[in-house]
Amino acid sequence: MNAVNGKDASAEAQALQAVEAHHADMLWHLNGLVGLLTEAVEAGDPGAGQETQAALLDWCDKELVPHALAEEGPLYSGPHGMPEARLLVDGMLVDGMLAEHQVIVGLVDELRTADGVAAAVAAGAIQRIFALHLDKENRLLMPFVVASPGLSLAQAVEGLHELVGEGAAHHHGQGHHGH
């Protein structure tokens, strides 16, 4: 075991890589769906727009919102109470990221009832806020968790496919019974 701060540095690095790869995959899917919705609206094709909007909502309901909710447990709870984390980025990083989750969920609800251009605008807002949110997680929050002696990213994401993707959740948790 390559221990840093009393933690398995290899497990921490693997967890960080798995979460970052899952974030990239999620953003790639979101970008594709938003692009298709925008194209359908620009083409004046309401049928294709409704179909793509339904696919985007399905993805948000099955991937995006569960991912956000899963983060609020083990990933955010550790740093949330630490004075060091509260000072990151001109204030309360975790509180701000929790607020972003609320905005994303609100925009998904807005997308649910929107049509045409309004749906494309809501989808674009989800896309941009999620990209910014992931950047903060990848550059600020997760490196803080990995570097903090009292926290473990590997433990926080163990078995949670919502945070690391299906494959990584099962590989990371080898020898443990994750779900």
PDB file of C-alpha atoms in Angstrom:
ATOM      1  CA  MET A   1       0.000   0.000   0.000  1.00  0.00           C
ATOM      2  CA  ASN A   2       1.388   3.365  -1.023  1.00  0.00           C
ATOM      3  CA  ALA A   3       0.064   5.390   1.908  1.00  0.00           C
ATOM      4  CA  VAL A   4      -0.324   9.149   1.868  1.00  0.00           C
ATOM      5  CA  ASN A   5      -2.023  10.820   4.847  1.00  0.00           C
ATOM      6  CA  GLY A   6      -2.846   7.331   6.152  1.00  0.00           C
ATOM      7  CA  LYS A   7      -4.760   6.451   2.966  1.00  0.00           C
ATOM      8  CA  ASP A   8      -4.052   4.131   0.046  1.00  0.00           C
ATOM      9  CA  ALA A   9      -2.754   6.599  -2.556  1.00  0.00           C
ATOM     10  CA  SER A  10      -3.391   4.139  -5.376  1.00  0.00           C
ATOM     11  CA  ALA A  11      -7.038   3.675  -4.370  1.00  0.00           C
ATOM     12  CA  GLU A  12      -7.463   7.454  -4.087  1.00  0.00           C
ATOM     13  CA  ALA A  13      -5.946   7.983  -7.555  1.00  0.00           C
ATOM     14  CA  GLN A  14      -8.146   5.246  -9.042  1.00  0.00           C
ATOM     15  CA  ALA A  15     -11.253   6.759  -7.468  1.00  0.00           C
ATOM     16  CA  LEU A  16     -10.343  10.221  -8.758  1.00  0.00           C
ATOM     17  CA  GLN A  17      -9.749   8.850 -12.258  1.00  0.00           C
ATOM     18  CA  ALA A  18     -13.046   6.917 -12.185  1.00  0.00           C
ATOM     19  CA  VAL A  19     -15.083   9.939 -11.096  1.00  0.00           C
ATOM     20  CA  GLU A  20     -13.409  12.219 -13.646  1.00  0.00           C
ATOM     21  CA  ALA A  21     -13.979   9.662 -16.433  1.00  0.00           C
ATOM     22  CA  HIS A  22     -17.639   9.322 -15.414  1.00  0.00           C
ATOM     23  CA  HIS A  23     -17.993  13.108 -15.402  1.00  0.00           C
ATOM     24  CA  ALA A  24     -16.518  13.297 -18.912  1.00  0.00           C
ATOM     25  CA  ASP A  25     -18.877  10.563 -20.118  1.00  0.00           C
ATOM     26  CA  MET A  26     -21.898  12.297 -18.588  1.00  0.00           C
ATOM     27  CA  LEU A  27     -20.962  15.631 -20.145  1.00  0.00           C
ATOM     28  CA  TRP A  28     -20.417  13.958 -23.534  1.00  0.00           C
ATOM     29  CA  HIS A  29     -23.913  12.422 -23.396  1.00  0.00           C
ATOM     30  CA  LEU A  30     -25.488  15.679 -22.242  1.00  0.00           C
ATOM     31  CA  ASN A  31     -23.732  17.680 -24.966  1.00  0.00           C
ATOM     32  CA  GLY A  32     -24.942  15.239 -27.618  1.00  0.00           C
ATOM     33  CA  LEU A  33     -28.563  15.321 -26.484  1.00  0.00           C
ATOM     34  CA  VAL A  34     -28.616  19.112 -26.135  1.00  0.00           C
ATOM     35  CA  GLY A  35     -27.056  19.414 -29.601  1.00  0.00           C
ATOM     36  CA  LEU A  36     -29.741  17.178 -31.109  1.00  0.00           C
ATOM     37  CA  LEU A  37     -32.517  19.132 -29.396  1.00  0.00           C
ATOM     38  CA  THR A  38     -31.081  22.441 -30.602  1.00  0.00           C
ATOM     39  CA  GLU A  39     -30.775  21.108 -34.156  1.00  0.00           C
ATOM     40  CA  ALA A  40     -34.395  19.896 -34.134  1.00  0.00           C
ATOM     41  CA  VAL A  41     -35.646  23.267 -32.879  1.00  0.00           C
ATOM     42  CA  GLU A  42     -33.538  25.173 -35.419  1.00  0.00           C
ATOM     43  CA  ALA A  43     -34.848  22.909 -38.198  1.00  0.00           C
ATOM     44  CA  GLY A  44     -38.433  23.595 -37.136  1.00  0.00           C
ATOM     45  CA  ASP A  45     -39.086  19.892 -36.576  1.00  0.00           C
ATOM     46  CA  PRO A  46     -41.403  19.676 -33.543  1.00  0.00           C
ATOM     47  CA  GLY A  47     -41.623  15.870 -33.703  1.00  0.00           C
ATOM     48  CA  ALA A  48     -37.855  15.418 -33.550  1.00  0.00           C
ATOM     49  CA  GLY A  49     -37.665  18.121 -30.888  1.00  0.00           C
ATOM     50  CA  GLN A  50     -40.205  16.366 -28.678  1.00  0.00           C
ATOM     51  CA  GLU A  51     -38.511  12.998 -29.183  1.00  0.00           C
ATOM     52  CA  THR A  52     -35.079  14.413 -28.313  1.00  0.00           C
ATOM     53  CA  GLN A  53     -36.487  16.369 -25.385  1.00  0.00           C
ATOM     54  CA  ALA A  54     -38.018  13.138 -24.045  1.00  0.00           C
ATOM     55  CA  ALA A  55     -34.659  11.366 -24.431  1.00  0.00           C
ATOM     56  CA  LEU A  56     -32.898  14.225 -22.638  1.00  0.00           C
ATOM     57  CA  LEU A  57     -35.426  14.180 -19.793  1.00  0.00           C
ATOM     58  CA  ASP A  58     -35.051  10.405 -19.495  1.00  0.00           C
ATOM     59  CA  TRP A  59     -31.257  10.810 -19.272  1.00  0.00           C
ATOM     60  CA  CYS A  60     -31.610  13.593 -16.690  1.00  0.00           C
ATOM     61  CA  ASP A  61     -34.007  11.492 -14.605  1.00  0.00           C
ATOM     62  CA  LYS A  62     -31.867   8.328 -14.792  1.00  0.00           C
ATOM     63  CA  GLU A  63     -28.344   9.790 -14.767  1.00  0.00           C
ATOM     64  CA  LEU A  64     -28.001  13.484 -13.949  1.00  0.00           C
ATOM     65  CA  VAL A  65     -30.345  13.882 -10.972  1.00  0.00           C
ATOM     66  CA  PRO A  66     -29.321  10.547  -9.323  1.00  0.00           C
ATOM     67  CA  HIS A  67     -25.660  11.568  -9.782  1.00  0.00           C
ATOM     68  CA  ALA A  68     -26.282  14.900  -8.053  1.00  0.00           C
ATOM     69  CA  LEU A  69     -28.179  13.259  -5.192  1.00  0.00           C
ATOM     70  CA  ALA A  70     -25.488  10.597  -4.741  1.00  0.00           C
ATOM     71  CA  GLU A  71     -22.820  13.315  -4.490  1.00  0.00           C
ATOM     72  CA  GLU A  72     -24.700  15.037  -1.704  1.00  0.00           C
ATOM     73  CA  GLY A  73     -24.160  12.036   0.545  1.00  0.00           C
ATOM     74  CA  PRO A  74     -20.657  10.634   0.867  1.00  0.00           C
ATOM     75  CA  LEU A  75     -18.757  13.005  -1.424  1.00  0.00           C
ATOM     76  CA  TYR A  76     -20.044  16.307  -0.047  1.00  0.00           C
ATOM     77  CA  SER A  77     -20.718  15.427   3.584  1.00  0.00           C
ATOM     78  CA  GLY A  78     -17.063  14.975   4.574  1.00  0.00           C
ATOM     79  CA  PRO A  79     -15.707  18.281   3.267  1.00  0.00           C
ATOM     80  CA  HIS A  80     -18.878  20.199   4.147  1.00  0.00           C
ATOM     81  CA  GLY A  81     -18.082  20.363   7.846  1.00  0.00           C
ATOM     82  CA  MET A  82     -14.376  21.100   7.468  1.00  0.00           C
ATOM     83  CA  PRO A  83     -13.309  24.740   7.917  1.00  0.00           C
ATOM     84  CA  GLU A  84     -10.677  24.291   5.179  1.00  0.00           C
ATOM     85  CA  ALA A  85     -13.360  23.351   2.602  1.00  0.00           C
ATOM     86  CA  ARG A  86     -15.636  26.224   3.595  1.00  0.00           C
ATOM     87  CA  LEU A  87     -12.901  28.684   2.713  1.00  0.00           C
ATOM     88  CA  LEU A  88     -12.222  27.362  -0.791  1.00  0.00           C
ATOM     89  CA  VAL A  89     -13.197  29.579  -3.708  1.00  0.00           C
ATOM     90  CA  ASP A  90     -14.108  32.782  -1.897  1.00  0.00           C
ATOM     91  CA  GLY A  91     -16.446  31.106   0.501  1.00  0.00           C
ATOM     92  CA  MET A  92     -18.453  27.984   0.843  1.00  0.00           C
ATOM     93  CA  LEU A  93     -17.574  25.639  -2.001  1.00  0.00           C
ATOM     94  CA  VAL A  94     -19.764  22.735  -0.915  1.00  0.00           C
ATOM     95  CA  ASP A  95     -22.740  24.973  -0.108  1.00  0.00           C
ATOM     96  CA  GLY A  96     -22.398  26.571  -3.538  1.00  0.00           C
ATOM     97  CA  MET A  97     -22.220  23.202  -5.236  1.00  0.00           C
ATOM     98  CA  LEU A  98     -25.312  22.030  -3.370  1.00  0.00           C
ATOM     99  CA  ALA A  99     -27.091  25.165  -4.608  1.00  0.00           C
ATOM    100  CA  GLU A 100     -26.013  24.291  -8.164  1.00  0.00           C
ATOM    101  CA  HIS A 101     -27.675  20.893  -7.752  1.00  0.00           C
ATOM    102  CA  GLN A 102     -30.917  22.691  -6.875  1.00  0.00           C
ATOM    103  CA  VAL A 103     -30.584  24.907  -9.964  1.00  0.00           C
ATOM    104  CA  ILE A 104     -29.940  21.869 -12.190  1.00  0.00           C
ATOM    105  CA  VAL A 105     -32.967  20.021 -10.774  1.00  0.00           C
ATOM    106  CA  GLY A 106     -35.086  23.169 -11.260  1.00  0.00           C
ATOM    107  CA  LEU A 107     -33.935  23.451 -14.873  1.00  0.00           C
ATOM    108  CA  VAL A 108     -34.781  19.788 -15.478  1.00  0.00           C
ATOM    109  CA  ASP A 109     -38.288  20.533 -14.173  1.00  0.00           C
ATOM    110  CA  GLU A 110     -38.443  23.569 -16.470  1.00  0.00           C
ATOM    111  CA  LEU A 111     -37.353  21.417 -19.423  1.00  0.00           C
ATOM    112  CA  ARG A 112     -40.136  18.965 -18.557  1.00  0.00           C
ATOM    113  CA  THR A 113     -42.833  21.566 -19.354  1.00  0.00           C
ATOM    114  CA  ALA A 114     -41.074  23.581 -22.064  1.00  0.00           C
ATOM    115  CA  ASP A 115     -41.568  23.435 -25.843  1.00  0.00           C
ATOM    116  CA  GLY A 116     -39.429  24.361 -28.812  1.00  0.00           C
ATOM    117  CA  VAL A 117     -37.039  27.257 -28.211  1.00  0.00           C
ATOM    118  CA  ALA A 118     -37.801  27.323 -24.480  1.00  0.00           C
ATOM    119  CA  ALA A 119     -36.836  23.630 -24.247  1.00  0.00           C
ATOM    120  CA  ALA A 120     -33.582  24.278 -26.128  1.00  0.00           C
ATOM    121  CA  VAL A 121     -32.803  27.222 -23.822  1.00  0.00           C
ATOM    122  CA  ALA A 122     -33.444  25.128 -20.682  1.00  0.00           C
ATOM    123  CA  ALA A 123     -31.338  22.283 -22.096  1.00  0.00           C
ATOM    124  CA  GLY A 124     -28.499  24.701 -22.894  1.00  0.00           C
ATOM    125  CA  ALA A 125     -28.653  26.112 -19.368  1.00  0.00           C
ATOM    126  CA  ILE A 126     -28.451  22.591 -17.894  1.00  0.00           C
ATOM    127  CA  GLN A 127     -25.492  21.846 -20.141  1.00  0.00           C
ATOM    128  CA  ARG A 128     -23.540  24.964 -19.166  1.00  0.00           C
ATOM    129  CA  ILE A 129     -24.229  24.789 -15.433  1.00  0.00           C
ATOM    130  CA  PHE A 130     -23.381  21.083 -15.329  1.00  0.00           C
ATOM    131  CA  ALA A 131     -20.099  21.674 -17.192  1.00  0.00           C
ATOM    132  CA  LEU A 132     -19.132  24.424 -14.730  1.00  0.00           C
ATOM    133  CA  HIS A 133     -20.193  22.242 -11.795  1.00  0.00           C
ATOM    134  CA  LEU A 134     -18.084  19.307 -13.003  1.00  0.00           C
ATOM    135  CA  ASP A 135     -15.086  21.577 -13.473  1.00  0.00           C
ATOM    136  CA  LYS A 136     -15.319  22.693  -9.830  1.00  0.00           C
ATOM    137  CA  GLU A 137     -15.679  19.113  -8.620  1.00  0.00           C
ATOM    138  CA  ASN A 138     -12.763  17.882 -10.712  1.00  0.00           C
ATOM    139  CA  ARG A 139     -10.390  20.796  -9.997  1.00  0.00           C
ATOM    140  CA  LEU A 140     -11.336  21.799  -6.450  1.00  0.00           C
ATOM    141  CA  LEU A 141     -13.497  19.432  -4.425  1.00  0.00           C
ATOM    142  CA  MET A 142     -12.121  15.993  -5.316  1.00  0.00           C
ATOM    143  CA  PRO A 143      -8.437  17.003  -5.064  1.00  0.00           C
ATOM    144  CA  PHE A 144      -9.256  18.519  -1.648  1.00  0.00           C
ATOM    145  CA  VAL A 145     -10.839  15.238  -0.525  1.00  0.00           C
ATOM    146  CA  VAL A 146      -7.860  13.226  -1.809  1.00  0.00           C
ATOM    147  CA  ALA A 147      -5.372  15.544  -0.042  1.00  0.00           C
ATOM    148  CA  SER A 148      -7.263  15.690   3.279  1.00  0.00           C
ATOM    149  CA  PRO A 149      -6.053  13.191   5.890  1.00  0.00           C
ATOM    150  CA  GLY A 150      -9.504  12.673   7.406  1.00  0.00           C
ATOM    151  CA  LEU A 151     -11.299  12.067   4.100  1.00  0.00           C
ATOM    152  CA  SER A 152     -11.165   9.346   1.455  1.00  0.00           C
ATOM    153  CA  LEU A 153     -12.496   9.733  -2.069  1.00  0.00           C
ATOM    154  CA  ALA A 154     -12.137   5.975  -2.567  1.00  0.00           C
ATOM    155  CA  GLN A 155     -14.406   5.298   0.417  1.00  0.00           C
ATOM    156  CA  ALA A 156     -16.836   8.069  -0.547  1.00  0.00           C
ATOM    157  CA  VAL A 157     -17.494   6.648  -4.014  1.00  0.00           C
ATOM    158  CA  GLU A 158     -17.103   2.935  -3.317  1.00  0.00           C
ATOM    159  CA  GLY A 159     -19.905   0.969  -4.950  1.00  0.00           C
ATOM    160  CA  LEU A 160     -21.770   4.073  -6.132  1.00  0.00           C
ATOM    161  CA  HIS A 161     -22.227   3.677  -9.884  1.00  0.00           C
ATOM    162  CA  GLU A 162     -23.981   7.076  -9.882  1.00  0.00           C
ATOM    163  CA  LEU A 163     -20.595   8.657  -9.096  1.00  0.00           C
ATOM    164  CA  VAL A 164     -18.120   6.473 -10.983  1.00  0.00           C
ATOM    165  CA  GLY A 165     -20.122   4.709 -13.693  1.00  0.00           C
ATOM    166  CA  GLU A 166     -21.175   1.084 -13.829  1.00  0.00           C
ATOM    167  CA  GLY A 167     -17.814  -0.534 -14.644  1.00  0.00           C
ATOM    168  CA  ALA A 168     -15.707   1.415 -12.171  1.00  0.00           C
ATOM    169  CA  ALA A 169     -18.125   0.851  -9.297  1.00  0.00           C
ATOM    170  CA  HIS A 170     -17.717  -2.888  -9.637  1.00  0.00           C
ATOM    171  CA  HIS A 171     -13.953  -2.892 -10.304  1.00  0.00           C
ATOM    172  CA  HIS A 172     -13.149  -0.459  -7.501  1.00  0.00           C
ATOM    173  CA  GLY A 173     -15.142  -2.408  -4.954  1.00  0.00           C
ATOM    174  CA  GLN A 174     -13.443  -5.759  -5.636  1.00  0.00           C
ATOM    175  CA  GLY A 175     -13.540  -7.779  -2.478  1.00  0.00           C
ATOM    176  CA  HIS A 176     -16.362  -5.639  -1.114  1.00  0.00           C
ATOM    177  CA  HIS A 177     -20.062  -5.948  -1.719  1.00  0.00           C
ATOM    178  CA  GLY A 178     -21.071  -2.669  -3.370  1.00  0.00           C
ATOM    179  CA  HIS A 179     -24.403  -2.065  -5.105  1.00  0.00           C
TER     180      HIS A 179
END
